């Protein structure tokens, strides 16, 4: 395909321009917005492949912007914040972000994470387009269609984010196998496990909110205490 398009939404002009320079040097097409409302307007008028989204912005902040995007779009979101507390990370991931980076950050690390997110997102799409056999997984009341990345449970659309979809597909495609948080991270993020378990735990929590009748009593995504998570047929 042609150039990937990245939308940067951040009220700090210097940071936006810095990220833009690095992205252009890597061959990306860049769109810029300096608040949430501007970002949503760009999304309504341009084809965007990935979003870099700051949390702390006046007006429509990053959390609300992320929530609105996730109501209608399926694309990777990397959140930025000057705060590094776990609670901010959990809130961002809980709203549907795929990754999180604290300011100040190394621009090359951000570029690496952007590449990783885009690689996973588009490689999954390509793989599913080329492999039409066994393209639907049925487990209990869960249906995963690998052709169009759709997921339904109890005959209702689950509306998963890209990362949530990939975690669910990993577990469902390996029924009965227990995956630790570390292994899920390495398989889905395609990089070595780092920092705390919060990233995977929050995504599992989000998945259960969307696919379980009673999230606190999961019947689909089971916890094997002290080991990890699994899905049984």
PDB file of C-alpha atoms in Angstrom:
ATOM      1  CA  UNK A   1       0.000   0.000   0.000  1.00  0.00           C
ATOM      2  CA  UNK A   2       1.063   3.661  -0.151  1.00  0.00           C
ATOM      3  CA  UNK A   3       2.198   5.827   2.713  1.00  0.00           C
ATOM      4  CA  UNK A   4       0.739   5.149   6.109  1.00  0.00           C
ATOM      5  CA  UNK A   5      -1.149   8.132   7.497  1.00  0.00           C
ATOM      6  CA  UNK A   6      -0.684   9.158  11.125  1.00  0.00           C
ATOM      7  CA  UNK A   7      -2.790  11.733  12.957  1.00  0.00           C
ATOM      8  CA  UNK A   8      -1.104  13.554  15.851  1.00  0.00           C
ATOM      9  CA  UNK A   9      -3.481  15.159  18.361  1.00  0.00           C
ATOM     10  CA  UNK A  10      -1.638  17.244  20.972  1.00  0.00           C
ATOM     11  CA  UNK A  11      -2.009  20.817  22.191  1.00  0.00           C
ATOM     12  CA  UNK A  12       1.785  21.273  22.510  1.00  0.00           C
ATOM     13  CA  UNK A  13       2.892  22.548  19.116  1.00  0.00           C
ATOM     14  CA  UNK A  14       6.585  21.799  19.725  1.00  0.00           C
ATOM     15  CA  UNK A  15       5.840  18.150  20.442  1.00  0.00           C
ATOM     16  CA  UNK A  16       3.578  17.846  17.399  1.00  0.00           C
ATOM     17  CA  UNK A  17       6.248  19.330  15.144  1.00  0.00           C
ATOM     18  CA  UNK A  18       8.952  17.097  16.640  1.00  0.00           C
ATOM     19  CA  UNK A  19       6.886  13.940  16.079  1.00  0.00           C
ATOM     20  CA  UNK A  20       6.009  15.152  12.584  1.00  0.00           C
ATOM     21  CA  UNK A  21       9.687  15.502  11.634  1.00  0.00           C
ATOM     22  CA  UNK A  22      10.467  11.945  12.720  1.00  0.00           C
ATOM     23  CA  UNK A  23       7.388  10.525  10.987  1.00  0.00           C
ATOM     24  CA  UNK A  24       8.101  12.314   7.711  1.00  0.00           C
ATOM     25  CA  UNK A  25      11.678  11.051   7.827  1.00  0.00           C
ATOM     26  CA  UNK A  26      10.250   7.525   8.086  1.00  0.00           C
ATOM     27  CA  UNK A  27       8.018   8.092   5.060  1.00  0.00           C
ATOM     28  CA  UNK A  28       4.678   8.604   6.802  1.00  0.00           C
ATOM     29  CA  UNK A  29       2.011  11.097   5.792  1.00  0.00           C
ATOM     30  CA  UNK A  30       1.150  13.280   8.775  1.00  0.00           C
ATOM     31  CA  UNK A  31      -2.027  15.077   9.806  1.00  0.00           C
ATOM     32  CA  UNK A  32      -2.031  17.389  12.832  1.00  0.00           C
ATOM     33  CA  UNK A  33      -4.633  18.585  15.303  1.00  0.00           C
ATOM     34  CA  UNK A  34      -4.132  20.635  18.456  1.00  0.00           C
ATOM     35  CA  UNK A  35      -7.204  19.565  20.415  1.00  0.00           C
ATOM     36  CA  UNK A  36      -9.708  16.739  20.494  1.00  0.00           C
ATOM     37  CA  UNK A  37     -12.379  18.521  18.462  1.00  0.00           C
ATOM     38  CA  UNK A  38      -9.917  19.252  15.646  1.00  0.00           C
ATOM     39  CA  UNK A  39      -8.733  15.662  15.715  1.00  0.00           C
ATOM     40  CA  UNK A  40     -12.243  14.278  15.387  1.00  0.00           C
ATOM     41  CA  UNK A  41     -12.855  16.618  12.455  1.00  0.00           C
ATOM     42  CA  UNK A  42      -9.730  15.353  10.681  1.00  0.00           C
ATOM     43  CA  UNK A  43     -10.868  11.759  11.249  1.00  0.00           C
ATOM     44  CA  UNK A  44     -14.219  12.557   9.678  1.00  0.00           C
ATOM     45  CA  UNK A  45     -12.560  13.822   6.494  1.00  0.00           C
ATOM     46  CA  UNK A  46      -9.333  11.836   6.063  1.00  0.00           C
ATOM     47  CA  UNK A  47      -8.318   8.174   5.972  1.00  0.00           C
ATOM     48  CA  UNK A  48      -6.114   7.693   9.017  1.00  0.00           C
ATOM     49  CA  UNK A  49      -4.147   4.515   9.791  1.00  0.00           C
ATOM     50  CA  UNK A  50      -2.963   5.337  13.333  1.00  0.00           C
ATOM     51  CA  UNK A  51      -3.486   8.050  15.956  1.00  0.00           C
ATOM     52  CA  UNK A  52      -0.996   9.505  18.434  1.00  0.00           C
ATOM     53  CA  UNK A  53      -3.200  11.085  21.079  1.00  0.00           C
ATOM     54  CA  UNK A  54      -2.255  13.275  24.046  1.00  0.00           C
ATOM     55  CA  UNK A  55      -4.339  12.932  27.207  1.00  0.00           C
ATOM     56  CA  UNK A  56      -4.006  16.372  28.781  1.00  0.00           C
ATOM     57  CA  UNK A  57      -5.681  18.853  26.406  1.00  0.00           C
ATOM     58  CA  UNK A  58      -8.116  21.721  26.979  1.00  0.00           C
ATOM     59  CA  UNK A  59     -11.718  21.258  25.878  1.00  0.00           C
ATOM     60  CA  UNK A  60     -12.234  17.718  24.594  1.00  0.00           C
ATOM     61  CA  UNK A  61      -9.358  15.926  26.302  1.00  0.00           C
ATOM     62  CA  UNK A  62      -7.592  12.775  25.147  1.00  0.00           C
ATOM     63  CA  UNK A  63      -9.706  10.414  27.241  1.00  0.00           C
ATOM     64  CA  UNK A  64     -12.959  11.723  25.794  1.00  0.00           C
ATOM     65  CA  UNK A  65     -11.486  11.833  22.289  1.00  0.00           C
ATOM     66  CA  UNK A  66     -10.406   8.201  22.593  1.00  0.00           C
ATOM     67  CA  UNK A  67     -13.857   7.198  23.816  1.00  0.00           C
ATOM     68  CA  UNK A  68     -15.559   8.905  20.858  1.00  0.00           C
ATOM     69  CA  UNK A  69     -13.153   7.363  18.353  1.00  0.00           C
ATOM     70  CA  UNK A  70     -13.744   3.896  19.727  1.00  0.00           C
ATOM     71  CA  UNK A  71     -17.492   4.283  19.298  1.00  0.00           C
ATOM     72  CA  UNK A  72     -17.071   4.234  15.527  1.00  0.00           C
ATOM     73  CA  UNK A  73     -13.540   3.358  14.414  1.00  0.00           C
ATOM     74  CA  UNK A  74     -11.201   0.371  14.471  1.00  0.00           C
ATOM     75  CA  UNK A  75      -7.601   1.594  14.212  1.00  0.00           C
ATOM     76  CA  UNK A  76      -4.541   1.719  16.496  1.00  0.00           C
ATOM     77  CA  UNK A  77      -4.302   4.500  19.101  1.00  0.00           C
ATOM     78  CA  UNK A  78      -1.130   5.352  21.039  1.00  0.00           C
ATOM     79  CA  UNK A  79      -1.749   7.686  23.970  1.00  0.00           C
ATOM     80  CA  UNK A  80       0.734  10.226  25.340  1.00  0.00           C
ATOM     81  CA  UNK A  81       0.685  11.853  28.753  1.00  0.00           C
ATOM     82  CA  UNK A  82       2.930  13.931  30.971  1.00  0.00           C
ATOM     83  CA  UNK A  83       1.732  11.722  33.806  1.00  0.00           C
ATOM     84  CA  UNK A  84       3.312   8.341  34.392  1.00  0.00           C
ATOM     85  CA  UNK A  85       1.117   6.949  37.148  1.00  0.00           C
ATOM     86  CA  UNK A  86      -0.365   3.503  36.558  1.00  0.00           C
ATOM     87  CA  UNK A  87      -3.892   4.903  36.957  1.00  0.00           C
ATOM     88  CA  UNK A  88      -3.483   7.131  33.898  1.00  0.00           C
ATOM     89  CA  UNK A  89      -2.194   4.168  31.914  1.00  0.00           C
ATOM     90  CA  UNK A  90      -5.104   2.034  33.077  1.00  0.00           C
ATOM     91  CA  UNK A  91      -7.662   4.719  32.204  1.00  0.00           C
ATOM     92  CA  UNK A  92      -6.200   5.206  28.739  1.00  0.00           C
ATOM     93  CA  UNK A  93      -6.030   1.504  27.971  1.00  0.00           C
ATOM     94  CA  UNK A  94      -9.442   1.020  29.528  1.00  0.00           C
ATOM     95  CA  UNK A  95     -10.960   3.462  27.066  1.00  0.00           C
ATOM     96  CA  UNK A  96      -9.546   1.504  24.139  1.00  0.00           C
ATOM     97  CA  UNK A  97      -6.010   2.768  23.524  1.00  0.00           C
ATOM     98  CA  UNK A  98      -3.606   0.142  22.185  1.00  0.00           C
ATOM     99  CA  UNK A  99      -0.425   1.526  23.702  1.00  0.00           C
ATOM    100  CA  UNK A 100       0.718   4.272  26.091  1.00  0.00           C
ATOM    101  CA  UNK A 101       3.876   6.366  26.326  1.00  0.00           C
ATOM    102  CA  UNK A 102       4.761   8.822  29.093  1.00  0.00           C
ATOM    103  CA  UNK A 103       6.264  12.244  28.436  1.00  0.00           C
ATOM    104  CA  UNK A 104       9.073  13.053  28.124  1.00  0.00           C
ATOM    105  CA  UNK A 105       9.737  10.241  25.650  1.00  0.00           C
ATOM    106  CA  UNK A 106      12.399   9.226  23.178  1.00  0.00           C
ATOM    107  CA  UNK A 107      11.010   9.998  19.683  1.00  0.00           C
ATOM    108  CA  UNK A 108      12.653   6.841  18.330  1.00  0.00           C
ATOM    109  CA  UNK A 109      10.783   4.752  20.896  1.00  0.00           C
ATOM    110  CA  UNK A 110       7.522   6.322  19.725  1.00  0.00           C
ATOM    111  CA  UNK A 111       8.433   5.572  16.102  1.00  0.00           C
ATOM    112  CA  UNK A 112       9.215   1.959  17.054  1.00  0.00           C
ATOM    113  CA  UNK A 113       5.837   1.593  18.740  1.00  0.00           C
ATOM    114  CA  UNK A 114       4.053   3.166  15.775  1.00  0.00           C
ATOM    115  CA  UNK A 115       5.757   0.704  13.429  1.00  0.00           C
ATOM    116  CA  UNK A 116       4.844  -2.185  15.725  1.00  0.00           C
ATOM    117  CA  UNK A 117       1.184  -1.178  15.900  1.00  0.00           C
ATOM    118  CA  UNK A 118       0.903  -0.675  12.139  1.00  0.00           C
ATOM    119  CA  UNK A 119       2.710  -3.928  11.402  1.00  0.00           C
ATOM    120  CA  UNK A 120       0.401  -5.912  13.649  1.00  0.00           C
ATOM    121  CA  UNK A 121      -2.726  -4.182  12.394  1.00  0.00           C
ATOM    122  CA  UNK A 122      -2.045  -4.567   8.676  1.00  0.00           C
ATOM    123  CA  UNK A 123      -0.361  -7.980   8.891  1.00  0.00           C
ATOM    124  CA  UNK A 124      -3.469  -9.336  10.594  1.00  0.00           C
ATOM    125  CA  UNK A 125      -5.638  -7.846   7.862  1.00  0.00           C
ATOM    126  CA  UNK A 126      -3.444  -9.297   5.106  1.00  0.00           C
ATOM    127  CA  UNK A 127      -3.259 -12.691   6.767  1.00  0.00           C
ATOM    128  CA  UNK A 128      -7.010 -12.864   7.076  1.00  0.00           C
ATOM    129  CA  UNK A 129      -7.535 -11.820   3.453  1.00  0.00           C
ATOM    130  CA  UNK A 130      -5.157 -14.528   2.186  1.00  0.00           C
ATOM    131  CA  UNK A 131      -6.439 -17.303   4.431  1.00  0.00           C
ATOM    132  CA  UNK A 132     -10.132 -17.803   3.853  1.00  0.00           C
ATOM    133  CA  UNK A 133     -10.214 -21.429   5.046  1.00  0.00           C
ATOM    134  CA  UNK A 134     -11.363 -21.892   8.595  1.00  0.00           C
ATOM    135  CA  UNK A 135     -12.069 -18.177   8.764  1.00  0.00           C
ATOM    136  CA  UNK A 136     -14.803 -18.356  11.396  1.00  0.00           C
ATOM    137  CA  UNK A 137     -14.250 -19.509  14.970  1.00  0.00           C
ATOM    138  CA  UNK A 138     -17.260 -20.615  17.035  1.00  0.00           C
ATOM    139  CA  UNK A 139     -16.712 -21.058  20.764  1.00  0.00           C
ATOM    140  CA  UNK A 140     -19.716 -21.187  23.057  1.00  0.00           C
ATOM    141  CA  UNK A 141     -21.717 -18.036  22.192  1.00  0.00           C
ATOM    142  CA  UNK A 142     -18.678 -16.314  20.693  1.00  0.00           C
ATOM    143  CA  UNK A 143     -18.203 -15.956  16.910  1.00  0.00           C
ATOM    144  CA  UNK A 144     -14.981 -14.559  15.424  1.00  0.00           C
ATOM    145  CA  UNK A 145     -14.894 -13.845  11.685  1.00  0.00           C
ATOM    146  CA  UNK A 146     -11.236 -13.527  10.669  1.00  0.00           C
ATOM    147  CA  UNK A 147     -12.086 -12.164   7.213  1.00  0.00           C
ATOM    148  CA  UNK A 148     -13.458  -8.871   8.487  1.00  0.00           C
ATOM    149  CA  UNK A 149     -12.216  -8.886  12.115  1.00  0.00           C
ATOM    150  CA  UNK A 150     -15.787  -8.927  13.374  1.00  0.00           C
ATOM    151  CA  UNK A 151     -16.695 -10.462  16.718  1.00  0.00           C
ATOM    152  CA  UNK A 152     -20.166 -11.208  17.977  1.00  0.00           C
ATOM    153  CA  UNK A 153     -21.297 -12.684  21.247  1.00  0.00           C
ATOM    154  CA  UNK A 154     -24.839 -13.691  22.111  1.00  0.00           C
ATOM    155  CA  UNK A 155     -25.755 -12.455  18.578  1.00  0.00           C
ATOM    156  CA  UNK A 156     -24.539  -8.915  19.294  1.00  0.00           C
ATOM    157  CA  UNK A 157     -21.500  -7.110  17.849  1.00  0.00           C
ATOM    158  CA  UNK A 158     -18.679  -6.815  20.381  1.00  0.00           C
ATOM    159  CA  UNK A 159     -16.943  -3.791  18.741  1.00  0.00           C
ATOM    160  CA  UNK A 160     -13.418  -4.652  19.843  1.00  0.00           C
ATOM    161  CA  UNK A 161     -10.319  -2.522  19.410  1.00  0.00           C
ATOM    162  CA  UNK A 162      -7.487  -3.959  17.263  1.00  0.00           C
ATOM    163  CA  UNK A 163      -5.514  -5.071  20.304  1.00  0.00           C
ATOM    164  CA  UNK A 164      -8.541  -6.571  22.034  1.00  0.00           C
ATOM    165  CA  UNK A 165      -9.329  -8.483  18.850  1.00  0.00           C
ATOM    166  CA  UNK A 166      -5.800  -9.874  18.581  1.00  0.00           C
ATOM    167  CA  UNK A 167      -5.763 -11.040  22.214  1.00  0.00           C
ATOM    168  CA  UNK A 168      -9.133 -12.721  21.787  1.00  0.00           C
ATOM    169  CA  UNK A 169      -8.058 -14.344  18.510  1.00  0.00           C
ATOM    170  CA  UNK A 170      -4.853 -15.629  20.111  1.00  0.00           C
ATOM    171  CA  UNK A 171      -6.742 -17.291  22.970  1.00  0.00           C
ATOM    172  CA  UNK A 172      -9.582 -18.586  20.793  1.00  0.00           C
ATOM    173  CA  UNK A 173      -7.228 -19.986  18.140  1.00  0.00           C
ATOM    174  CA  UNK A 174      -5.380 -21.932  20.830  1.00  0.00           C
ATOM    175  CA  UNK A 175      -8.306 -23.330  22.762  1.00  0.00           C
ATOM    176  CA  UNK A 176      -7.331 -24.913  26.053  1.00  0.00           C
ATOM    177  CA  UNK A 177      -3.821 -23.455  26.098  1.00  0.00           C
ATOM    178  CA  UNK A 178      -3.014 -21.155  29.018  1.00  0.00           C
ATOM    179  CA  UNK A 179      -1.165 -17.944  28.107  1.00  0.00           C
ATOM    180  CA  UNK A 180       0.621 -15.914  30.751  1.00  0.00           C
ATOM    181  CA  UNK A 181       0.418 -12.107  30.649  1.00  0.00           C
ATOM    182  CA  UNK A 182       4.036 -12.089  29.502  1.00  0.00           C
ATOM    183  CA  UNK A 183       3.336 -14.508  26.633  1.00  0.00           C
ATOM    184  CA  UNK A 184       0.227 -12.605  25.532  1.00  0.00           C
ATOM    185  CA  UNK A 185       2.223  -9.392  25.441  1.00  0.00           C
ATOM    186  CA  UNK A 186       5.063 -10.946  23.423  1.00  0.00           C
ATOM    187  CA  UNK A 187       2.663 -12.608  20.955  1.00  0.00           C
ATOM    188  CA  UNK A 188       0.324  -9.655  20.430  1.00  0.00           C
ATOM    189  CA  UNK A 189       2.700  -6.700  20.780  1.00  0.00           C
ATOM    190  CA  UNK A 190       5.461  -8.683  19.039  1.00  0.00           C
ATOM    191  CA  UNK A 191       8.143  -7.395  21.395  1.00  0.00           C
ATOM    192  CA  UNK A 192       9.723  -8.395  24.680  1.00  0.00           C
ATOM    193  CA  UNK A 193       7.583  -8.024  27.774  1.00  0.00           C
ATOM    194  CA  UNK A 194       8.277  -4.883  29.799  1.00  0.00           C
ATOM    195  CA  UNK A 195       7.001  -2.872  32.761  1.00  0.00           C
ATOM    196  CA  UNK A 196       4.039  -4.122  34.790  1.00  0.00           C
ATOM    197  CA  UNK A 197       1.248  -6.555  33.993  1.00  0.00           C
ATOM    198  CA  UNK A 198      -1.270  -3.731  33.867  1.00  0.00           C
ATOM    199  CA  UNK A 199      -1.259  -3.457  30.077  1.00  0.00           C
ATOM    200  CA  UNK A 200      -2.426  -7.034  29.488  1.00  0.00           C
ATOM    201  CA  UNK A 201      -4.678  -7.085  32.556  1.00  0.00           C
ATOM    202  CA  UNK A 202      -6.531  -3.959  31.442  1.00  0.00           C
ATOM    203  CA  UNK A 203      -7.099  -5.362  27.960  1.00  0.00           C
ATOM    204  CA  UNK A 204      -8.416  -8.621  29.422  1.00  0.00           C
ATOM    205  CA  UNK A 205     -10.753  -6.598  31.646  1.00  0.00           C
ATOM    206  CA  UNK A 206     -11.952  -4.632  28.618  1.00  0.00           C
ATOM    207  CA  UNK A 207     -12.513  -7.839  26.661  1.00  0.00           C
ATOM    208  CA  UNK A 208     -14.567  -9.352  29.443  1.00  0.00           C
ATOM    209  CA  UNK A 209     -16.691  -6.206  29.609  1.00  0.00           C
ATOM    210  CA  UNK A 210     -17.552  -6.792  25.941  1.00  0.00           C
ATOM    211  CA  UNK A 211     -17.860 -10.579  25.601  1.00  0.00           C
ATOM    212  CA  UNK A 212     -19.010 -11.860  29.002  1.00  0.00           C
ATOM    213  CA  UNK A 213     -22.575 -11.785  30.294  1.00  0.00           C
ATOM    214  CA  UNK A 214     -21.211 -11.204  33.793  1.00  0.00           C
ATOM    215  CA  UNK A 215     -17.648  -9.833  33.474  1.00  0.00           C
ATOM    216  CA  UNK A 216     -16.833 -10.566  37.119  1.00  0.00           C
ATOM    217  CA  UNK A 217     -17.843 -14.214  36.542  1.00  0.00           C
ATOM    218  CA  UNK A 218     -16.224 -14.935  33.150  1.00  0.00           C
ATOM    219  CA  UNK A 219     -17.306 -18.036  31.264  1.00  0.00           C
ATOM    220  CA  UNK A 220     -15.413 -17.396  28.015  1.00  0.00           C
ATOM    221  CA  UNK A 221     -12.045 -15.900  28.985  1.00  0.00           C
ATOM    222  CA  UNK A 222     -11.043 -17.960  31.995  1.00  0.00           C
ATOM    223  CA  UNK A 223      -8.357 -17.104  34.531  1.00  0.00           C
ATOM    224  CA  UNK A 224      -5.973 -19.854  35.602  1.00  0.00           C
ATOM    225  CA  UNK A 225      -4.800 -18.348  38.863  1.00  0.00           C
ATOM    226  CA  UNK A 226      -1.083 -17.813  39.101  1.00  0.00           C
ATOM    227  CA  UNK A 227      -0.594 -18.845  35.453  1.00  0.00           C
ATOM    228  CA  UNK A 228      -2.604 -16.801  32.968  1.00  0.00           C
ATOM    229  CA  UNK A 229      -5.682 -16.903  30.746  1.00  0.00           C
ATOM    230  CA  UNK A 230      -7.360 -19.371  28.403  1.00  0.00           C
ATOM    231  CA  UNK A 231     -10.472 -20.004  26.323  1.00  0.00           C
ATOM    232  CA  UNK A 232     -11.989 -23.510  26.338  1.00  0.00           C
ATOM    233  CA  UNK A 233     -14.330 -24.830  23.651  1.00  0.00           C
TER     234      UNK A 233
END
